[in-house]
mmCIF file of N, CA and C and ligand atoms in Angstrom:
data_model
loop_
_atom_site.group_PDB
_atom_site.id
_atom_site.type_symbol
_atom_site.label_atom_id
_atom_site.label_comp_id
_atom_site.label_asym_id
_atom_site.label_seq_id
_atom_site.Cartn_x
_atom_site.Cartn_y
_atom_site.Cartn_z
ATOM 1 N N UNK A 15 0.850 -1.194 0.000
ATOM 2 C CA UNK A 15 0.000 0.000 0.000
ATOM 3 C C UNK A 15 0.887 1.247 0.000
ATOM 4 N N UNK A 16 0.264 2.566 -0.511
ATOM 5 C CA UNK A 16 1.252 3.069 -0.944
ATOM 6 C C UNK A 16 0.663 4.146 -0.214
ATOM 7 N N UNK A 17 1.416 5.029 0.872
ATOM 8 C CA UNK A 17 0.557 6.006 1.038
ATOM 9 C C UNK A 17 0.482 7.703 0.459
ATOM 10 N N UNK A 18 0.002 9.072 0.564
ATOM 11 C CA UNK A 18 -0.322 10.081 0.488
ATOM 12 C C UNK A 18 0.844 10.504 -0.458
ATOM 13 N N UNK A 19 1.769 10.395 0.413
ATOM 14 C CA UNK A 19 3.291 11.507 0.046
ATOM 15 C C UNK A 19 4.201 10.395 -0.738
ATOM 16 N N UNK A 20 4.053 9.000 -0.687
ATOM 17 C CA UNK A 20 4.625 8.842 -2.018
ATOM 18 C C UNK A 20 3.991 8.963 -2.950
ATOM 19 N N UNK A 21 2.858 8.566 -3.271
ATOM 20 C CA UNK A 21 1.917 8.753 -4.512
ATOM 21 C C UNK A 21 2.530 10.556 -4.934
ATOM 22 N N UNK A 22 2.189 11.289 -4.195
ATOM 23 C CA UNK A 22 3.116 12.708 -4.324
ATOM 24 C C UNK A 22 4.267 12.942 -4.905
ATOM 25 N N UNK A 23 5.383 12.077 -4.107
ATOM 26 C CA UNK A 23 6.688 12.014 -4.718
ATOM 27 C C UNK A 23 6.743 12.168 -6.051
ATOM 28 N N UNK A 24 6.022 10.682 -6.370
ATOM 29 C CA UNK A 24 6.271 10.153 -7.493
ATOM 30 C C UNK A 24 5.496 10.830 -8.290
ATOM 31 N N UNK A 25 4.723 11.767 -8.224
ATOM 32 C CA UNK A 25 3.772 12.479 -9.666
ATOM 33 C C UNK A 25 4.485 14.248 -9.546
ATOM 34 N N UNK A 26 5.329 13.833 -8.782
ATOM 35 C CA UNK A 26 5.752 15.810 -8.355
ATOM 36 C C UNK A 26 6.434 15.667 -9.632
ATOM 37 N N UNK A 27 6.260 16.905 -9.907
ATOM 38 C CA UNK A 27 7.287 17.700 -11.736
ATOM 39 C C UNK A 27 8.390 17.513 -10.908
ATOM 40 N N UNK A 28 9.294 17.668 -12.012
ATOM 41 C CA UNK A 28 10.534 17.846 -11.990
ATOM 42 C C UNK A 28 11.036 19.228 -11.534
ATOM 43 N N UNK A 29 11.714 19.353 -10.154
ATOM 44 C CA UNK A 29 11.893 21.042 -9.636
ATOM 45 C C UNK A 29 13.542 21.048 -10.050
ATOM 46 N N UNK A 30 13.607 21.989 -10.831
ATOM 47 C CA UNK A 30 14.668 22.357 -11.682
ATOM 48 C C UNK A 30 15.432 23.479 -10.595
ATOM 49 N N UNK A 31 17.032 23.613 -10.076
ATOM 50 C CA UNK A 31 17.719 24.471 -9.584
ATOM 51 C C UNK A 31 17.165 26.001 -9.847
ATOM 52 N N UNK A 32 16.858 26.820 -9.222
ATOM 53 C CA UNK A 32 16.906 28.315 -9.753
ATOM 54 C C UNK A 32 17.679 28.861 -10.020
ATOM 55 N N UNK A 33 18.361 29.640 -11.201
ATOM 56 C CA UNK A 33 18.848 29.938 -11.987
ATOM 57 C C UNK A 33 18.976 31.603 -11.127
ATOM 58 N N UNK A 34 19.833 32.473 -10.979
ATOM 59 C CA UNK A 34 20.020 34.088 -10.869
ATOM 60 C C UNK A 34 20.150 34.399 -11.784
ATOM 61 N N UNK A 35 19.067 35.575 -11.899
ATOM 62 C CA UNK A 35 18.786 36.178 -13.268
ATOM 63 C C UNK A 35 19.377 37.398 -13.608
ATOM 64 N N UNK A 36 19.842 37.982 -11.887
ATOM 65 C CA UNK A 36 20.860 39.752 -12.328
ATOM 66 C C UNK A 36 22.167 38.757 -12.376
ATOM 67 N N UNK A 37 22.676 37.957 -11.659
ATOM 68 C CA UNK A 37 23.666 37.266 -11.675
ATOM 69 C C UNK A 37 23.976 36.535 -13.348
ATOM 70 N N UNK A 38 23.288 35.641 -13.680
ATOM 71 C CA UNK A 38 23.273 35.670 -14.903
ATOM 72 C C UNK A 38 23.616 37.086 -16.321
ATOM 73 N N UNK A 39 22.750 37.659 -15.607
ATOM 74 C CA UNK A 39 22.793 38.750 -16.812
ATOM 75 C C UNK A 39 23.964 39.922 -16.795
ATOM 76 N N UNK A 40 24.334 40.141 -15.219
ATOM 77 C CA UNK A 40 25.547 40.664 -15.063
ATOM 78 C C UNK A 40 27.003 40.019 -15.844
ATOM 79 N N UNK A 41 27.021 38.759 -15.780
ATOM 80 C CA UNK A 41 28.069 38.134 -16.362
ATOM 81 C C UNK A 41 28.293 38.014 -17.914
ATOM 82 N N UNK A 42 27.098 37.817 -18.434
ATOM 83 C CA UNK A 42 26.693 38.228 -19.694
ATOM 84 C C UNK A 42 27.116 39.362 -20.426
ATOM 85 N N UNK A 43 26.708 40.504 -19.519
ATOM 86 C CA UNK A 43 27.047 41.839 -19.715
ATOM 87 C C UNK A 43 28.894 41.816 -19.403
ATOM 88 N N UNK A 44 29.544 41.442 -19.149
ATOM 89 C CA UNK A 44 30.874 41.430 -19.233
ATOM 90 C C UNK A 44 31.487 40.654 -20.057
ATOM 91 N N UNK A 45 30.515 39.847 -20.518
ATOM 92 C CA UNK A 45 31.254 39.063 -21.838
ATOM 93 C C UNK A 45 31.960 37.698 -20.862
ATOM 94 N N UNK A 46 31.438 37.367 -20.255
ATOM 95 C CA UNK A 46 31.580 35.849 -19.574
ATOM 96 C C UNK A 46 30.109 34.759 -19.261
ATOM 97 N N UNK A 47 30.715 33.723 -18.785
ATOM 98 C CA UNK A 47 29.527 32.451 -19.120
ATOM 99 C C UNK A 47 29.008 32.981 -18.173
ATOM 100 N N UNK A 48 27.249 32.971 -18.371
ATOM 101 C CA UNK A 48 26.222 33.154 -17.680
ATOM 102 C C UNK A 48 26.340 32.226 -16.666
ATOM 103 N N UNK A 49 26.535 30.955 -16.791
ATOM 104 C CA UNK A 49 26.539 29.708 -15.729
ATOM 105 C C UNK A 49 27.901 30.041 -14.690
ATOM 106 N N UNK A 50 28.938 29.839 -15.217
ATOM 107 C CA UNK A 50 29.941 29.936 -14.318
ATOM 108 C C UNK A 50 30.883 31.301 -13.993
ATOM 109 N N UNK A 51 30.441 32.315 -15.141
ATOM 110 C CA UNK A 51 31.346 33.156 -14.459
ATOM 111 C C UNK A 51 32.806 33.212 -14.963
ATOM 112 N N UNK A 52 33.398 32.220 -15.636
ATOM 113 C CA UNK A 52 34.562 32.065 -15.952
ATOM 114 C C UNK A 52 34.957 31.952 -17.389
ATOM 115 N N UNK A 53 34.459 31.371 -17.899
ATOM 116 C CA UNK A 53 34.785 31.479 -19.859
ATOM 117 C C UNK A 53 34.802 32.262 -20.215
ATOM 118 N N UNK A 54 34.385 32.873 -21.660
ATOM 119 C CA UNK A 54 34.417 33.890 -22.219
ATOM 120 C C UNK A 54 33.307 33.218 -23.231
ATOM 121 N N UNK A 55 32.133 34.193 -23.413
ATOM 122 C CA UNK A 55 30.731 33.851 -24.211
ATOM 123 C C UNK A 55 30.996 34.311 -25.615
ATOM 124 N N UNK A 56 32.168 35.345 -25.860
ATOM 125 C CA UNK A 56 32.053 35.235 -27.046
ATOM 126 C C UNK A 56 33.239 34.842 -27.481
ATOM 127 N N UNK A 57 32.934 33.963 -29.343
ATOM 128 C CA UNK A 57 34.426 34.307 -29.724
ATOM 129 C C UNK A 57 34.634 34.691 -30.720
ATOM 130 N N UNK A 58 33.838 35.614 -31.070
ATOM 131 C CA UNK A 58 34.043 37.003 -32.147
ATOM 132 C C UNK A 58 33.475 38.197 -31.349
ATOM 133 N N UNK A 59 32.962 39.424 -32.408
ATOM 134 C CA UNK A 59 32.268 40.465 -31.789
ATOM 135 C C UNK A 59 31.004 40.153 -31.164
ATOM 136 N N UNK A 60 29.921 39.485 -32.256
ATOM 137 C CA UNK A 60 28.937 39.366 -31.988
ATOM 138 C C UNK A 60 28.622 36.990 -31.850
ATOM 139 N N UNK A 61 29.751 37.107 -32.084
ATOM 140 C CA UNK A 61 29.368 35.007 -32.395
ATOM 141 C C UNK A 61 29.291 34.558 -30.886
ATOM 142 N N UNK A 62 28.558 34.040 -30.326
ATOM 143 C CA UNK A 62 28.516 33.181 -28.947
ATOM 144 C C UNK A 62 29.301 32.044 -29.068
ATOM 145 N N UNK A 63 30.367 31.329 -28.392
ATOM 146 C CA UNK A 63 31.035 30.557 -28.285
ATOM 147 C C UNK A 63 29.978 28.929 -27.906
ATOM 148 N N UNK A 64 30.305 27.945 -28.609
ATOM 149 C CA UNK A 64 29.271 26.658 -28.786
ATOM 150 C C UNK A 64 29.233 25.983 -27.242
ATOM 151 N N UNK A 65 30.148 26.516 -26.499
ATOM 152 C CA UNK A 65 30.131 26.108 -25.094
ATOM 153 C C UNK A 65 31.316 26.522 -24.276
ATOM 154 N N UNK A 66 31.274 26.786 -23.019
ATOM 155 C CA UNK A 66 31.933 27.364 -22.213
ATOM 156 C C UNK A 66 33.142 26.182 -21.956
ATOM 157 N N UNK A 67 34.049 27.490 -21.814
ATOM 158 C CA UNK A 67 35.730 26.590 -22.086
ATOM 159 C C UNK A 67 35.793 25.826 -20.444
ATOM 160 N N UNK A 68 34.772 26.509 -19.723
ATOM 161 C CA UNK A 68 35.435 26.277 -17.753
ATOM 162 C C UNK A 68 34.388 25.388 -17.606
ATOM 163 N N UNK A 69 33.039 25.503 -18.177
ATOM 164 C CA UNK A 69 32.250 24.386 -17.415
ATOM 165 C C UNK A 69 31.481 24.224 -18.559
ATOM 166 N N UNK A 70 31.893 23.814 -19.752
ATOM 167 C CA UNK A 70 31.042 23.469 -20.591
ATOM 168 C C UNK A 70 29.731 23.236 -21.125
ATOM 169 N N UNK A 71 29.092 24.981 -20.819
ATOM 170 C CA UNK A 71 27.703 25.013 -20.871
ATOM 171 C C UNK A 71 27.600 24.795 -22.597
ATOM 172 N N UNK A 72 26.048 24.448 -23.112
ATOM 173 C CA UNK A 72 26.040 25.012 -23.995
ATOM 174 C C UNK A 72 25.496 25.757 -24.433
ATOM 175 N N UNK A 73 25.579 26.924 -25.304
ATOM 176 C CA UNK A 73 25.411 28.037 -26.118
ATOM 177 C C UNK A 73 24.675 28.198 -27.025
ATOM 178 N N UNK A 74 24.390 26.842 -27.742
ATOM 179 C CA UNK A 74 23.830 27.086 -29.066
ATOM 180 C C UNK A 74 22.799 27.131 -29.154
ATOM 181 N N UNK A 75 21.721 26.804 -27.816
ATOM 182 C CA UNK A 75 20.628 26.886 -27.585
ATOM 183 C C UNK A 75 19.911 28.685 -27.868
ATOM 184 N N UNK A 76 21.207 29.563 -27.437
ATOM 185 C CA UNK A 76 20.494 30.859 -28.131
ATOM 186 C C UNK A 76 20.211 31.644 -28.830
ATOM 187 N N UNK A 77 19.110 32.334 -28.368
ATOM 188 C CA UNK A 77 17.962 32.939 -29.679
ATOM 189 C C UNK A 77 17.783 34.011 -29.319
ATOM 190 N N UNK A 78 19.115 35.134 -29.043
ATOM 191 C CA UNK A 78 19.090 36.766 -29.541
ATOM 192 C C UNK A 78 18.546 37.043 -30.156
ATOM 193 N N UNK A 79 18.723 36.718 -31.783
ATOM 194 C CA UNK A 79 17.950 37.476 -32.689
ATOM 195 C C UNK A 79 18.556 39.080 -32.525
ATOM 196 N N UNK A 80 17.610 39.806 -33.006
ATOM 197 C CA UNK A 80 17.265 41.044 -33.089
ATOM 198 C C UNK A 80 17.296 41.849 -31.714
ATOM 199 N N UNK A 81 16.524 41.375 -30.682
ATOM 200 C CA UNK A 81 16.519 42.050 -29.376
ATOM 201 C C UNK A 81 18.012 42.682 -28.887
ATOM 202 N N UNK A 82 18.755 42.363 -28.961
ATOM 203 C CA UNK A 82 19.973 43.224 -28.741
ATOM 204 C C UNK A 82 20.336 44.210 -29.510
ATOM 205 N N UNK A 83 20.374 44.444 -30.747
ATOM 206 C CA UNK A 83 20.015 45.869 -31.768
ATOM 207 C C UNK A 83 18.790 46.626 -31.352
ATOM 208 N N UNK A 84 17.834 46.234 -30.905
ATOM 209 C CA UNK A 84 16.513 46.948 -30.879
ATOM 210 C C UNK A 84 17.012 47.645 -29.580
ATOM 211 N N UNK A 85 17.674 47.040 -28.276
ATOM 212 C CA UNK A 85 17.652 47.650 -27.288
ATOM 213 C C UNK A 85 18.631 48.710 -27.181
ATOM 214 N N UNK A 86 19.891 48.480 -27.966
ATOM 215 C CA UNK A 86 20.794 49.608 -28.599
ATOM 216 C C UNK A 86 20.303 50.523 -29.562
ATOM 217 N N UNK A 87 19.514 50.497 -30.012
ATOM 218 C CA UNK A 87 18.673 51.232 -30.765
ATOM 219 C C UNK A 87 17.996 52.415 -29.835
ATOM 220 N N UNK A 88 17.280 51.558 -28.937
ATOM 221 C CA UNK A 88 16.515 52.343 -27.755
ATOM 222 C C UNK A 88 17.151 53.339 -26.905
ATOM 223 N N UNK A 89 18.405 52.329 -26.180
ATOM 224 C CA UNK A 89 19.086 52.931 -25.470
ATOM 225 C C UNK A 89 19.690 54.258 -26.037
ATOM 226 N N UNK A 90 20.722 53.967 -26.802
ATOM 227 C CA UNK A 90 21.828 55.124 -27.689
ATOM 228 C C UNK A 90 20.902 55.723 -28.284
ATOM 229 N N UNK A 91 19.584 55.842 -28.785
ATOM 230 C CA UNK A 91 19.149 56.996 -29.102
ATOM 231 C C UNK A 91 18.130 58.137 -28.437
ATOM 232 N N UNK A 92 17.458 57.575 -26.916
ATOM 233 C CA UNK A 92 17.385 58.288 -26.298
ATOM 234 C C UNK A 92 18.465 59.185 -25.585
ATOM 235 N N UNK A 93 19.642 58.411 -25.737
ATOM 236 C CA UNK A 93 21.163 59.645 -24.944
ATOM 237 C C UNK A 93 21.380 60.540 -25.782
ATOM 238 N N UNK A 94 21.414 59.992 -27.525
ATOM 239 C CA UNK A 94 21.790 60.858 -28.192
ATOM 240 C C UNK A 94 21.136 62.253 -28.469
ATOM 241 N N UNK A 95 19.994 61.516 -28.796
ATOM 242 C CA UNK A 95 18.871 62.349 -28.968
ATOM 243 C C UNK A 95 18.707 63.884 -27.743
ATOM 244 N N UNK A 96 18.775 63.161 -26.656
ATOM 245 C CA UNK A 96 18.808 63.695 -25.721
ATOM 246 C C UNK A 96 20.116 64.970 -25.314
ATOM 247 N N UNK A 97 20.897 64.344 -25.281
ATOM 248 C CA UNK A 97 22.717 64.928 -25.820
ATOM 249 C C UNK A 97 22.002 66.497 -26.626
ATOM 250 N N UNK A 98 21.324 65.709 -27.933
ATOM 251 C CA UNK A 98 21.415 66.540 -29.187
ATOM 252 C C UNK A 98 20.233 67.647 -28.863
ATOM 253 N N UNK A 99 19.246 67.083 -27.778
ATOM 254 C CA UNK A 99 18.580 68.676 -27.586
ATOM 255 C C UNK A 99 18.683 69.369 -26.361
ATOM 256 N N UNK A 100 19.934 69.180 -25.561
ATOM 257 C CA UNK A 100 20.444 70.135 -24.443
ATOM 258 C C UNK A 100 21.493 70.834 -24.984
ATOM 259 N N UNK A 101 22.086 70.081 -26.077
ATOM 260 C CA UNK A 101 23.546 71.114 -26.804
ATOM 261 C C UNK A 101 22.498 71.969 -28.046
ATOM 262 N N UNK A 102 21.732 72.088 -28.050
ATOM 263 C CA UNK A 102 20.580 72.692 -28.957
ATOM 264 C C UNK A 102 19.790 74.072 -28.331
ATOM 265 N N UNK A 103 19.873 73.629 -27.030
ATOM 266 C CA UNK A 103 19.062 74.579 -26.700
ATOM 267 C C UNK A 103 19.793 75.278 -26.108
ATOM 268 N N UNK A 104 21.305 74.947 -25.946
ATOM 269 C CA UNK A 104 21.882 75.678 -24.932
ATOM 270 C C UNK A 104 22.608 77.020 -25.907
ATOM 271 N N UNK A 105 22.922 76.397 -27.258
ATOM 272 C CA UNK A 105 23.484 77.200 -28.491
ATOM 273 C C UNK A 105 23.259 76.687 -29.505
ATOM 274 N N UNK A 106 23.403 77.578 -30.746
ATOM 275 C CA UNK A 106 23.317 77.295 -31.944
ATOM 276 C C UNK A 106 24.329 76.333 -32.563
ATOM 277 N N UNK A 107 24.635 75.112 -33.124
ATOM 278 C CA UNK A 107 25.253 74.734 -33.476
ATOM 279 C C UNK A 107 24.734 74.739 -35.449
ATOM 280 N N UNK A 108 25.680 74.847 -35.980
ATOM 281 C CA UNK A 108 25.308 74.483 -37.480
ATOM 282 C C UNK A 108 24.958 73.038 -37.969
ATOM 283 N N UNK A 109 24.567 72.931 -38.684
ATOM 284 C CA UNK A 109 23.890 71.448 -38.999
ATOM 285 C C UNK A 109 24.974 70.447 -39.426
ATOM 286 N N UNK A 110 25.979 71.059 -39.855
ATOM 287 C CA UNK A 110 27.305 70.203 -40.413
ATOM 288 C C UNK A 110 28.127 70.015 -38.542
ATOM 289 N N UNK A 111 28.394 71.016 -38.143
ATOM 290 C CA UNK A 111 28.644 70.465 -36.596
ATOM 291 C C UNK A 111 27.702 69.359 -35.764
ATOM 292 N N UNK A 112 26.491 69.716 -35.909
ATOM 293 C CA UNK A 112 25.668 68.275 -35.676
ATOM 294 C C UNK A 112 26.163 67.220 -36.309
ATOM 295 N N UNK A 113 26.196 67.052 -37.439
ATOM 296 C CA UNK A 113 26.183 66.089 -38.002
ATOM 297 C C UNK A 113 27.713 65.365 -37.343
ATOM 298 N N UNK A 114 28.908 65.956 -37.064
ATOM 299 C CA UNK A 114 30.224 66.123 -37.162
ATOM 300 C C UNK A 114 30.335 65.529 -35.813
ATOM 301 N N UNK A 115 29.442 65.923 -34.767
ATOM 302 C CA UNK A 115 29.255 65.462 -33.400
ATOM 303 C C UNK A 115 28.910 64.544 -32.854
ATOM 304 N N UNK A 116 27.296 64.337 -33.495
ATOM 305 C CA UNK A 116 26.339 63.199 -33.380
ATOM 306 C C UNK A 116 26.348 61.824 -34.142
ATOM 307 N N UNK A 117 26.897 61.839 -35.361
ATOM 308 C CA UNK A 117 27.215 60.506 -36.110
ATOM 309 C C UNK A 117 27.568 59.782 -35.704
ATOM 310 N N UNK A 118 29.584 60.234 -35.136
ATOM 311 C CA UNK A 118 30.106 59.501 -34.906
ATOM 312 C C UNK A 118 29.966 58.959 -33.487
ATOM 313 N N UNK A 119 29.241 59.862 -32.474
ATOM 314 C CA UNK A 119 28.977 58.912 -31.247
ATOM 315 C C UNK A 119 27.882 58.004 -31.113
ATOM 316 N N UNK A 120 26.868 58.636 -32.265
ATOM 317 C CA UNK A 120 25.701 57.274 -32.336
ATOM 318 C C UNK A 120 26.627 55.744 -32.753
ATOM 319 N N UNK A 121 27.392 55.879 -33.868
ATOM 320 C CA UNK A 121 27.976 54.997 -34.376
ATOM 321 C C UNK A 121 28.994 54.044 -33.199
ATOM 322 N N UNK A 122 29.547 55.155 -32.236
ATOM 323 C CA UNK A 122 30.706 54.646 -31.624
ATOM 324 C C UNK A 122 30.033 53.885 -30.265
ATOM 325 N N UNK A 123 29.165 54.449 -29.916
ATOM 326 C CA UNK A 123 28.296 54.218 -28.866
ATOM 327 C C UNK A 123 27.260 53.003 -28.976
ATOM 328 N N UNK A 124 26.914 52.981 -30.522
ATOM 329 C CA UNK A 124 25.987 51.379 -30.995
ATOM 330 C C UNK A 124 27.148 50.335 -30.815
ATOM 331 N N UNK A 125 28.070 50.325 -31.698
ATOM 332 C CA UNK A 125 29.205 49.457 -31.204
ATOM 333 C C UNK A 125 29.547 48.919 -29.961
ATOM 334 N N UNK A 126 29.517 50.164 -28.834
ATOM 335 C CA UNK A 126 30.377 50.004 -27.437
ATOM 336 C C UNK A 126 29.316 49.216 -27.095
ATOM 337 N N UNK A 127 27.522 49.345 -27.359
ATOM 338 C CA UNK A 127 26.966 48.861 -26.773
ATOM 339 C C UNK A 127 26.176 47.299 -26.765
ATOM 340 N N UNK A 128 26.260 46.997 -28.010
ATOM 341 C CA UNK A 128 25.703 45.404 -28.888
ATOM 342 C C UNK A 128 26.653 44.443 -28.115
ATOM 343 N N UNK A 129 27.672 44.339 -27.991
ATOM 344 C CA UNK A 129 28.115 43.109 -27.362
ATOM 345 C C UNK A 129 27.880 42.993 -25.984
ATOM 346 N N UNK A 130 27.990 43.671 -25.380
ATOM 347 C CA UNK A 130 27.384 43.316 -23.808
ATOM 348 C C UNK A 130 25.982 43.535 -23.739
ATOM 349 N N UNK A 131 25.080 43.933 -24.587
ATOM 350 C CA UNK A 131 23.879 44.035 -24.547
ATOM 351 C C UNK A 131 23.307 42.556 -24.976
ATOM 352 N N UNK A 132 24.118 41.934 -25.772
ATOM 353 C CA UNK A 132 23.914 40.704 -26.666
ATOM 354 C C UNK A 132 24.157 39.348 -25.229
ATOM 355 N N UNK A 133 25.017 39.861 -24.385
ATOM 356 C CA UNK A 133 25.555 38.786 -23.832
ATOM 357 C C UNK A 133 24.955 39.006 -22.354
ATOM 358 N N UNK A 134 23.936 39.978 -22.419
ATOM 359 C CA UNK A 134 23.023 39.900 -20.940
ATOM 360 C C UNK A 134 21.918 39.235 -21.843
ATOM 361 N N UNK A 135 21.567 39.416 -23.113
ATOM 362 C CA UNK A 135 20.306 39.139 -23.204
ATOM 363 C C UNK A 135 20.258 37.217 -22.929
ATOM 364 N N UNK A 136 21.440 36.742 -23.507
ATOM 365 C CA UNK A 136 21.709 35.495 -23.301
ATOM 366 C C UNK A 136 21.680 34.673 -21.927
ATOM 367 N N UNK A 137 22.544 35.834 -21.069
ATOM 368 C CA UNK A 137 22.330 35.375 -19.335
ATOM 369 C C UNK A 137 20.781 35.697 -18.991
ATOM 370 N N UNK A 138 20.175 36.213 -19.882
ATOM 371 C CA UNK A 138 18.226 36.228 -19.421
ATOM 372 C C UNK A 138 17.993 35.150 -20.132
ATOM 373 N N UNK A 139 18.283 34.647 -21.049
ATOM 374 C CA UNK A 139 17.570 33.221 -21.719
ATOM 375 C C UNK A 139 18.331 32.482 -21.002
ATOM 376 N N UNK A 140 19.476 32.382 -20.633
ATOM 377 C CA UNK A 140 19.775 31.082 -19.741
ATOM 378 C C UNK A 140 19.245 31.020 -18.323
ATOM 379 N N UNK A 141 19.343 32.226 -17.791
ATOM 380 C CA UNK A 141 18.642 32.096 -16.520
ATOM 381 C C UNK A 141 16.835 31.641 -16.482
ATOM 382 N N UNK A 142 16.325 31.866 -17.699
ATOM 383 C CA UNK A 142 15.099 31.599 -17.470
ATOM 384 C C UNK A 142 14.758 30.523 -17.878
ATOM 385 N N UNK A 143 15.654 29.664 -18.783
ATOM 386 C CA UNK A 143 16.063 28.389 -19.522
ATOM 387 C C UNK A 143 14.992 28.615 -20.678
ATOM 388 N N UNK A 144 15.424 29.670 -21.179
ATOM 389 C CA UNK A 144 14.455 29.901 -22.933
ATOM 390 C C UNK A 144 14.869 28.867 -23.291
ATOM 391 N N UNK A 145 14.578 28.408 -24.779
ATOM 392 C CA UNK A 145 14.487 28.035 -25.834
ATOM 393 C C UNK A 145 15.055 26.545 -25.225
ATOM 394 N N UNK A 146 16.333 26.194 -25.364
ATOM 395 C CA UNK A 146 17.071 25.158 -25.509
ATOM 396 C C UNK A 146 17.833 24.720 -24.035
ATOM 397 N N UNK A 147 17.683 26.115 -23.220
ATOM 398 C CA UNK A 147 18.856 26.206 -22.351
ATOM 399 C C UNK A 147 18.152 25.273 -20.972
ATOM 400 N N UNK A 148 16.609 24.551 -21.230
ATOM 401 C CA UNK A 148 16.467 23.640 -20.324
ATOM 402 C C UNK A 148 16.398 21.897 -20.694
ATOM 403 N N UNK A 149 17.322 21.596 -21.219
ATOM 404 C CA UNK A 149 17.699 20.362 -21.550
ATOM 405 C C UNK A 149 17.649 19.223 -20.868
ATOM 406 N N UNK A 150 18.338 19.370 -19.787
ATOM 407 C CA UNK A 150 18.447 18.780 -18.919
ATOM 408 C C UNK A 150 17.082 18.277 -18.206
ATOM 409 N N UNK A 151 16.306 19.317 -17.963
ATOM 410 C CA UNK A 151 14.995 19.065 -17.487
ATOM 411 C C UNK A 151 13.934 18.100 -18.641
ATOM 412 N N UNK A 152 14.067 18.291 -19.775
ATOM 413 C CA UNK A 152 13.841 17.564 -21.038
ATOM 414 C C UNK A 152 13.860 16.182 -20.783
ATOM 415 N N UNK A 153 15.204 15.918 -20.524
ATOM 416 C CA UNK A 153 15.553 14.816 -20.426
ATOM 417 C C UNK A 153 15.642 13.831 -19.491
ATOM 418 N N UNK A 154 15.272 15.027 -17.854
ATOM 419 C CA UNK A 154 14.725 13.568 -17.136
ATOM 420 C C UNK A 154 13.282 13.258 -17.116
ATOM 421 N N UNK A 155 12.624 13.986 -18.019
ATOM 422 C CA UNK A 155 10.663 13.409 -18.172
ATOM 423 C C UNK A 155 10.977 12.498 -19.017
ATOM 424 N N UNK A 156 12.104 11.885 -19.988
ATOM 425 C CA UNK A 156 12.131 11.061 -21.012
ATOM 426 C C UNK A 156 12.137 9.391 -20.610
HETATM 427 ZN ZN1 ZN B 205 30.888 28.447 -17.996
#
């Protein structure tokens, strides 16, 4: 006979470790493995590395996409923008000095900002185990 709390046991889901999600995404944002803290997530500008050199997570499970341009998009152009109508109102600048000013820090500033923007968004899909990044859990319902 089987009583209450095993019948329980045995039908309870699978409770998966909790994952830190500023922790995750902080590490991300420095360009290291969301999981451990120690690798290095990328190994180009924008390419995610297929798995971590220190604890061999894997990587390929993610699905950036677009969301990391959109949020550099967001970000750098409310500063700029912003930048561009306090130096506006404060004096006249000519439109070729705008241009001369503002280009190159939108440009320099999208750059500074896509790779660590790219590599928190990843420590949020791993911490929340998007797409691929809950495998493990997959595989003990199998
Ligand atoms: Zn790692």
């Amino acid at each position: 006979m089987t009583t209450i709390t095993e019948t329980v046991e045995a039908h309870a889901p699978y409770v998966r470790p909790k994952r830190k999600l500023s922790e995750a995404m902080k590490r991300g944002l420095l360009g290291r493995c969301p999981h451990c803290g120690e690798g290095k997530l990328f190994r180009s500008y924008l390419r995610p590395v297929a798995n971590c050199s220190a604890c061999n997570e894997d990587y390929t499970p993610q699905r950036a996409d677009d969301l990391p341009a959109y949020l550099t998009v967001v970000i750098v152009g409310h500063i700029v923008v912003a930048l561009f109508m306090a130096v506006e109102n404060v004096g006249g600048l000519s439109l070729w000095a705008h241009l001369a000013i503002w280009v190159p820090i939108t440009i320099l500033m999208s750059l500074a900002m896509l790779q660590p923007i790219k590599g928190a968004t990843i420590g949020l899909q791993w911490a929340n185990r998007m797409h691929g990044f809950d495998k493990g859990a997959q595989q003990e319902f199998i």
